XYZ file of N, CA and C in Angstrom:
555
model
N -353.789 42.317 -5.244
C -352.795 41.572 -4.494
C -351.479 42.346 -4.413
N -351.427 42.875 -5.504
C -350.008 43.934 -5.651
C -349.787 44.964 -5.044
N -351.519 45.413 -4.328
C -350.982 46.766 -3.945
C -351.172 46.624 -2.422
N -351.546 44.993 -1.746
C -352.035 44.697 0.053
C -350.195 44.347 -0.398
N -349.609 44.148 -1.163
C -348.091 43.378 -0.309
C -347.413 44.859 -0.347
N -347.799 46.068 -1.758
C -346.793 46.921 -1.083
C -347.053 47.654 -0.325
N -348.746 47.758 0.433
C -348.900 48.237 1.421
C -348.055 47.482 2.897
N -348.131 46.628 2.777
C -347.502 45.580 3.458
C -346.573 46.029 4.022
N -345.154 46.335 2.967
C -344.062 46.450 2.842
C -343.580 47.579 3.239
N -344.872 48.804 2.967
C -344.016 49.829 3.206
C -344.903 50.387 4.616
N -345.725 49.279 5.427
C -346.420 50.105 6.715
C -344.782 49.118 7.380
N -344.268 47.823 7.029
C -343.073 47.284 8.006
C -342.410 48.407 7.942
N -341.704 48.942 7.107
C -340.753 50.216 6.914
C -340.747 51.159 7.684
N -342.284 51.119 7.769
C -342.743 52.443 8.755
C -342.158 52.375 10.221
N -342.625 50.641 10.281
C -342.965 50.590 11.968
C -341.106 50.280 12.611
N -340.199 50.234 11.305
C -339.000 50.109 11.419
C -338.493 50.773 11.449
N -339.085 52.354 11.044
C -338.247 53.686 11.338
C -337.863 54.475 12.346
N -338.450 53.751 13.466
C -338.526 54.134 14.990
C -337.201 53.697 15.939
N -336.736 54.551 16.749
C -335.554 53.584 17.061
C -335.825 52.317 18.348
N -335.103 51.555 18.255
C -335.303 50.541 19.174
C -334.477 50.384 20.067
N -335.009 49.997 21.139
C -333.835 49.878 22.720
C -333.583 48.136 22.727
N -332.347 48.325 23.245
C -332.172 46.626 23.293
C -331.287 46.979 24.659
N -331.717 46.590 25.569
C -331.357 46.753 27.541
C -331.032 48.118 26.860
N -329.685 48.367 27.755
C -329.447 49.934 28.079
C -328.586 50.833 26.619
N -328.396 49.798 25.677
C -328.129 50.593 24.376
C -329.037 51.114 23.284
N -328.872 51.807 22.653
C -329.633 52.294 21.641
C -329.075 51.501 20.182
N -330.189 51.068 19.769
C -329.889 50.075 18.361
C -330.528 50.980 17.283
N -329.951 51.215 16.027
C -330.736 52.059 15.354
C -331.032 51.202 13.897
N -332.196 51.947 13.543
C -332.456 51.496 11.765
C -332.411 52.596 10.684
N -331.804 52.141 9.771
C -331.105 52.846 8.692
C -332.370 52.325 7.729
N -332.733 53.488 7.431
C -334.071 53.389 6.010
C -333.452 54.008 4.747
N -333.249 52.986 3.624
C -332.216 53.318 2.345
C -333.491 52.716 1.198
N -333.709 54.384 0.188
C -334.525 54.154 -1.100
C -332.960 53.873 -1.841
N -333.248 52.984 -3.230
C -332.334 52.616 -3.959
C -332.399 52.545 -5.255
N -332.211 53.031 -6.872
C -332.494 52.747 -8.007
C -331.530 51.286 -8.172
N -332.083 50.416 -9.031
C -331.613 49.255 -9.219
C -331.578 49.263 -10.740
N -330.247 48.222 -11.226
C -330.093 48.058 -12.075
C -329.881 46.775 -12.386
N -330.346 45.997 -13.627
C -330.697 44.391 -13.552
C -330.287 44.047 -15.108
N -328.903 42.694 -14.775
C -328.668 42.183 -16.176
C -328.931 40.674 -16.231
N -329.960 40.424 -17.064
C -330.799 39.367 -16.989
C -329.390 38.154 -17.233
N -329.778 37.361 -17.010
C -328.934 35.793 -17.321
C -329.821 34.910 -16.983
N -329.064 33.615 -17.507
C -329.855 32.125 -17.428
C -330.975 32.475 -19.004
N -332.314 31.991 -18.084
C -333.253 31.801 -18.899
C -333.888 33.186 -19.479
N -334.330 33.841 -18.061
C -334.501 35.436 -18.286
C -333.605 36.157 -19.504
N -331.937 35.920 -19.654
C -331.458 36.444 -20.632
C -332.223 36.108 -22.089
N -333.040 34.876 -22.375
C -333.213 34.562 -23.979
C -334.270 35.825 -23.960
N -335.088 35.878 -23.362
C -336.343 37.001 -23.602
C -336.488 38.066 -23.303
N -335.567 38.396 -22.439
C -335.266 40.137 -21.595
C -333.751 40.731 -21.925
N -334.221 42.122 -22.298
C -333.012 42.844 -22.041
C -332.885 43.270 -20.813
N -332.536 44.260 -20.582
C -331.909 45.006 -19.165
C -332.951 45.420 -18.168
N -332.733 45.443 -17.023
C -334.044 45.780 -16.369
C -333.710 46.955 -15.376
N -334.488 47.639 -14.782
C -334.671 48.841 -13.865
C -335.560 48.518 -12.769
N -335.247 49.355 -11.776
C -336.526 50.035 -11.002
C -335.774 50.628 -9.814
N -336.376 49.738 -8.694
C -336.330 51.231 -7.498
C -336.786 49.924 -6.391
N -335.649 50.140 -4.867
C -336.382 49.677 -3.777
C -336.196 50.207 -2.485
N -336.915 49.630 -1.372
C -336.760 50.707 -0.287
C -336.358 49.840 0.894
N -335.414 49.830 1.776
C -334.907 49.229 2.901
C -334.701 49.369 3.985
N -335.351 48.407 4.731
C -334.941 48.914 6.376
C -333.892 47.874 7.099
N -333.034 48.578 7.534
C -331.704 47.707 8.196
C -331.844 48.141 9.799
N -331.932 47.239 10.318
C -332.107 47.369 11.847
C -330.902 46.669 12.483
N -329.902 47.494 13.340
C -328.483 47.135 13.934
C -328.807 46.278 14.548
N -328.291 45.225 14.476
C -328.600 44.024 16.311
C -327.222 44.263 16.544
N -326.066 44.185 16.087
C -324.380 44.597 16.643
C -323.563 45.499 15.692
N -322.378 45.687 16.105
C -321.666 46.648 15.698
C -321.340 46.371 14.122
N -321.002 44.853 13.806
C -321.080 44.484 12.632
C -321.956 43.698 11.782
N -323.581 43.423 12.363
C -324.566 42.883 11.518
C -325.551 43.408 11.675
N -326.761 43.476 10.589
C -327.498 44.134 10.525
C -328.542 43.387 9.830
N -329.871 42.733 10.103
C -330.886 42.315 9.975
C -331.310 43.481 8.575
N -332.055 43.016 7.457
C -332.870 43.485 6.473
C -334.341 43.464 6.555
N -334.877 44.345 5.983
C -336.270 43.919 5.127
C -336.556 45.182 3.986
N -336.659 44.049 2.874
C -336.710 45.470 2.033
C -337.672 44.704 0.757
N -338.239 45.538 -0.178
C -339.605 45.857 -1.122
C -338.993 46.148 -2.275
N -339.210 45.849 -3.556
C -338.771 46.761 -4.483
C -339.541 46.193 -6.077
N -339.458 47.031 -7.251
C -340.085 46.928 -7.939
C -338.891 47.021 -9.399
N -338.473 45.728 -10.133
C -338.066 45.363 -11.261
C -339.170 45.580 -12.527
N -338.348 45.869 -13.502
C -339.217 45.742 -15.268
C -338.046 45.246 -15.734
N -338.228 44.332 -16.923
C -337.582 43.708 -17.618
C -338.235 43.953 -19.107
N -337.467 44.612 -19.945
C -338.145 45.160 -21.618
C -337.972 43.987 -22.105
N -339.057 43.306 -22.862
C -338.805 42.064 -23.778
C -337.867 42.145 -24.951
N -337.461 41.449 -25.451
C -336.163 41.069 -26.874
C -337.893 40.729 -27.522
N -337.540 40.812 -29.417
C -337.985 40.518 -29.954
C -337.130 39.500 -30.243
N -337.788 37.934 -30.721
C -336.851 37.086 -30.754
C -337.953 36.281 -32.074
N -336.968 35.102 -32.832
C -337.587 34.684 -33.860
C -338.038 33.202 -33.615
N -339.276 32.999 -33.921
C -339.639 31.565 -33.891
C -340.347 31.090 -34.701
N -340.350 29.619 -35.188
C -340.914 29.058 -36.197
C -342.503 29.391 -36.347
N -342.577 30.106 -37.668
C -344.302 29.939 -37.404
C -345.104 29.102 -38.706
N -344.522 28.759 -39.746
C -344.770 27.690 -40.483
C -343.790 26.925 -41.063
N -343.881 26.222 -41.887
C -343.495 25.150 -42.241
C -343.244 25.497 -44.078
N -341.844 25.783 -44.900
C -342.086 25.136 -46.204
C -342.722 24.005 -46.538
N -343.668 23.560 -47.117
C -344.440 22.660 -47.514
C -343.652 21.476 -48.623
N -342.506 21.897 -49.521
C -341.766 21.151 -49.652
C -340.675 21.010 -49.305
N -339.724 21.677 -48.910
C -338.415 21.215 -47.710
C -338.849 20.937 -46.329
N -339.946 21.195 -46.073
C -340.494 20.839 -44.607
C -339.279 21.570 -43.442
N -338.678 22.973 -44.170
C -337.595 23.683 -43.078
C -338.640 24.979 -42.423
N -338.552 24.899 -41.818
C -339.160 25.719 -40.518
C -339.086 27.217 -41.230
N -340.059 28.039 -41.115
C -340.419 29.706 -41.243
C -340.112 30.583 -40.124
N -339.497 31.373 -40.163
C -339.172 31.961 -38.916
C -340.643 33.354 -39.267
N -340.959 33.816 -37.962
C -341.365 35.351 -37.960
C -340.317 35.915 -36.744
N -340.784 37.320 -36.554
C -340.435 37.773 -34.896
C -341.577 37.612 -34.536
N -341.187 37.684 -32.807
C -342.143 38.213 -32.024
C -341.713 38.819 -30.982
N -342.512 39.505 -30.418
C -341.852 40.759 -29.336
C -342.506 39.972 -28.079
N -341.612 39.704 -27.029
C -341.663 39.158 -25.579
C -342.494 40.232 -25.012
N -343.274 39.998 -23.998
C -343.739 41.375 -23.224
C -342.568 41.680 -22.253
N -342.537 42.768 -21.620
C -341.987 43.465 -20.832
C -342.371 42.015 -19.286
N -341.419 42.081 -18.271
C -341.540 41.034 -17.179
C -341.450 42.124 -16.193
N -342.280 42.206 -15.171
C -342.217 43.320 -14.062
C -342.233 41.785 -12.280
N -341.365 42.528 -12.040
C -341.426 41.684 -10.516
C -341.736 42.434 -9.448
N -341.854 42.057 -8.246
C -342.024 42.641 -7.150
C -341.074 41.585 -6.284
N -339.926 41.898 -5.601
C -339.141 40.980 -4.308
C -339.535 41.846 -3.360
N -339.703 40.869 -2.115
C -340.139 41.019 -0.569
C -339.047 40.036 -0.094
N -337.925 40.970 0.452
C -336.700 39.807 0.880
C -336.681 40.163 2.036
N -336.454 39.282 3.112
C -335.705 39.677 4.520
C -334.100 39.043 4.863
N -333.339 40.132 5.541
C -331.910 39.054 5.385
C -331.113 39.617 6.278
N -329.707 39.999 5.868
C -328.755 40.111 6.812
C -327.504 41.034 6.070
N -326.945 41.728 6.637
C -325.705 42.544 6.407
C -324.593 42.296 7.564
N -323.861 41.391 6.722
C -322.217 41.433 7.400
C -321.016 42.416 7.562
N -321.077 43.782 8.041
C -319.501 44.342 7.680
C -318.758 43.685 7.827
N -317.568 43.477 6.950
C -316.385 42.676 7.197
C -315.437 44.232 7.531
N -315.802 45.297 7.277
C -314.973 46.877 7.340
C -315.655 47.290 7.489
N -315.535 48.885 8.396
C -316.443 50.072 8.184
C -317.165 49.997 6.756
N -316.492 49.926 5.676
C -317.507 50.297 4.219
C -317.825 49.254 3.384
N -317.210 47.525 4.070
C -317.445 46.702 3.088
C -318.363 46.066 3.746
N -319.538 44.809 3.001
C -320.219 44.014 4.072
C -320.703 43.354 2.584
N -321.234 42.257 3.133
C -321.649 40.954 2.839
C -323.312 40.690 3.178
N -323.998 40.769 1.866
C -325.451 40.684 2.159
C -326.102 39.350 1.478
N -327.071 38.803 2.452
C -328.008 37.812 2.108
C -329.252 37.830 2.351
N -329.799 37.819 1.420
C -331.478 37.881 1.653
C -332.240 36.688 0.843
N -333.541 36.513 1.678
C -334.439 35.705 0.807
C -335.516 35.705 1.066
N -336.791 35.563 0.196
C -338.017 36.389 0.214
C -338.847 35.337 -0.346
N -339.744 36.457 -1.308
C -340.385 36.267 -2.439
C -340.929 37.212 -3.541
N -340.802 36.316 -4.393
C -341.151 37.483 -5.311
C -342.755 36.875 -6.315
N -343.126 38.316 -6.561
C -344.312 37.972 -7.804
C -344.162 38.720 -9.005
N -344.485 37.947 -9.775
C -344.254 37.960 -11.552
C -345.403 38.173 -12.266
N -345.350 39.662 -13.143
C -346.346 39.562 -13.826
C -345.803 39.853 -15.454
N -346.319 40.027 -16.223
C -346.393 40.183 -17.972
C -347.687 40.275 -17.973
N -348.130 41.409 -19.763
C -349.144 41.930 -20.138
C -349.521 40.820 -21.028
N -350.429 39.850 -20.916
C -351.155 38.951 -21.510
C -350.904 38.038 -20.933
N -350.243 37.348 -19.553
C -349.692 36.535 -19.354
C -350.116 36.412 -17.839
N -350.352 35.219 -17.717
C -350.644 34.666 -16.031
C -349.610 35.511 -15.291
N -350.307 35.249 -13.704
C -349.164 36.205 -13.006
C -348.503 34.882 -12.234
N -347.485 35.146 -11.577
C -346.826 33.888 -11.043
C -346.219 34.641 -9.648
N -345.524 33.619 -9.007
C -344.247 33.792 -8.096
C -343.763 32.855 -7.693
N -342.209 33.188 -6.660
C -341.830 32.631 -6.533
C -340.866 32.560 -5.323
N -339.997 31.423 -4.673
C -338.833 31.964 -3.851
C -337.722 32.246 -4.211
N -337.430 33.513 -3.697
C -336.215 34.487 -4.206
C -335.080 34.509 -2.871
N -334.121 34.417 -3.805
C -332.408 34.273 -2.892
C -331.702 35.764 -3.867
N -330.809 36.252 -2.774
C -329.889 37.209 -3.188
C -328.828 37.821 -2.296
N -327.783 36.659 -3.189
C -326.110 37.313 -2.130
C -325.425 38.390 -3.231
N -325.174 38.984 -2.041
C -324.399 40.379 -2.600
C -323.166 40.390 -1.983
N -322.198 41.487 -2.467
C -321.559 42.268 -1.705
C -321.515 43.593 -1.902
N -321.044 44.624 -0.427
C -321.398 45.978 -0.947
C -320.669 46.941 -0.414
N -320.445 47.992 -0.696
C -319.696 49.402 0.000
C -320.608 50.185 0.138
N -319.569 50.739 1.396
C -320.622 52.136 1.288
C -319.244 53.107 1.242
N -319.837 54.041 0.227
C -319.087 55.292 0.018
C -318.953 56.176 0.564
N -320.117 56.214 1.687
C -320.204 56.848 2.477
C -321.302 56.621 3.636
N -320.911 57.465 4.619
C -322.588 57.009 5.611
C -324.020 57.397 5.062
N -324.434 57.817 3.898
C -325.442 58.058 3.399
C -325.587 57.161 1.769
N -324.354 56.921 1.535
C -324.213 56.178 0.149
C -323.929 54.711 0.017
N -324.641 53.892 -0.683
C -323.537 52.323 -0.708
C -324.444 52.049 -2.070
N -323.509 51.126 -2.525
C -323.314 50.363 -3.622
C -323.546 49.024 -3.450
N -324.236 47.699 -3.843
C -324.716 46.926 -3.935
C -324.513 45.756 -5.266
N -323.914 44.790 -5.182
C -323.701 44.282 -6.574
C -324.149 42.951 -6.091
N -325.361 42.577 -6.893
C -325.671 40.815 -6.109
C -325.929 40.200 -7.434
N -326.427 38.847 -6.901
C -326.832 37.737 -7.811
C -328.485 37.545 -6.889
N -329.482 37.901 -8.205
C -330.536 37.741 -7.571
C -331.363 36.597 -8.871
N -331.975 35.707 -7.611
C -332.619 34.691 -8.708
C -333.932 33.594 -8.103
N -334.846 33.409 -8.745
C -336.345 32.966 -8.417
C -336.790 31.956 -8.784
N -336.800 31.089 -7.881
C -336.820 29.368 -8.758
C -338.615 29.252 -8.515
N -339.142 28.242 -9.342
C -340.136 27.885 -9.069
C -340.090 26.846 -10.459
N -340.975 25.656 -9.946
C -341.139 24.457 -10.844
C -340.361 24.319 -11.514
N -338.464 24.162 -10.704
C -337.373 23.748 -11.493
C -336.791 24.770 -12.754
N -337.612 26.134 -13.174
C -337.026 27.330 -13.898
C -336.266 27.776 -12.501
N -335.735 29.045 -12.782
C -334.947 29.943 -12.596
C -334.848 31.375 -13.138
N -335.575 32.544 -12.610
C -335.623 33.914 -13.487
C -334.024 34.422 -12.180
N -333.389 34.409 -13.197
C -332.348 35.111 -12.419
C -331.444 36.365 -12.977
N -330.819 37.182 -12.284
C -330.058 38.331 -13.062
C -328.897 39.054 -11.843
N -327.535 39.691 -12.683
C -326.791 40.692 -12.299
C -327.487 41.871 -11.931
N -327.133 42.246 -10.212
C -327.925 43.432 -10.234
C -326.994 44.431 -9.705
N -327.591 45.838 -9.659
C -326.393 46.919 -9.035
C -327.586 47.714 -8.481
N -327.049 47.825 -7.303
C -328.090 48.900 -6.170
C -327.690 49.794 -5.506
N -328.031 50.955 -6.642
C -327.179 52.272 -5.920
C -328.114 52.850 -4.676
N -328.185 53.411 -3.486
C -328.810 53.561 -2.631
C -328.829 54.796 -1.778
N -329.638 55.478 -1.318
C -329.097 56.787 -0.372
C -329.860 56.277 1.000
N -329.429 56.619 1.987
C -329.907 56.041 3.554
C -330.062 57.495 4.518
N -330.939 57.374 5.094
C -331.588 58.480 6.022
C -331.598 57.997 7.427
């Protein structure tokens, strides 16, 4: 299933790298790979430390200042070892702690969305998708994923990305601080 969505993801990319005519102007798409950086919060914070990975984006101009998304990418989240009761004193009846080590949480988001410049280098991003959830011993899941940002670009090949990305399903919430450094071709 993991590998028909990122085939998926990255034949759209493909068919988005082409330029497009809209009447007599030329509209173009900007294809940006990105390393990501992820600081868990909410619930995700009790069991995850920091997370990584990498995603790939296609921004297709409809005007001078917005820009339609679709972009793929691949999160890990390293588990916390954390302590929980595993027996019982038999006469204080006070709880035994052990550790245990969380597995590692790996996601996959499939977002489609929008880029606002408010400036040549500043803009305003919203996307929303989905994402799927897996862990090593652990059912796989997913879910619907939201993520507002805001971002610069440092340059016409460089931008910076700082959002709030987060995945509700059956009333949880896996959510986290992210930073998306990016290069665009």
């Amino acid at each position: 299933m993991k590998k028909l969505i990122l085939s998926a993801a990255i034949l759209t990319l493909g068919v988005f790298s082409v330029k497009a005519q809209r009447g007599s102007e030329d509209k173009t798409v900007k294809l940006s790979i990105g390393a990501e950086g992820a600081l868990p919060i909410g619930d995700l914070k009790t069991t995850s430390k920091f997370g990584f990975g990498g995603s790939a984006q296609a921004e297709f101009e409809v005007s001078d200042n917005i820009g339609v998304t679709l972009s793929a990418g691949y999160l890990t989240f390293s588990g916390k070892t954390i302590s929980i009761p595993v027996s019982y004193d038999p006469i204080t009846m006070q709880p035994i702690y052990g550790d245990y080590k969380v597995q590692s949480i790996n996601i996959i988001p499939v977002l489609a969305g929008a880029k606002i410049y408010f400036t040549e280098k500043l803009y305003g991003s919203a996307q929303a998708g989905w994402s799927f959830f897996s862990a090593k011993g652990a059912s796989s899941a997913n879910g619907f994923t939201y993520a507002p940002g805001i971002g610069f670009n440092l340059s016409p090949n460089f931008d910076l990305l700082v959002k709030y990305q987060g995945s509700s399903k059956n009333g949880s919430t896996i959510s986290f601080l992210g930073l998306r450094a990016a290069y665009s071709f």
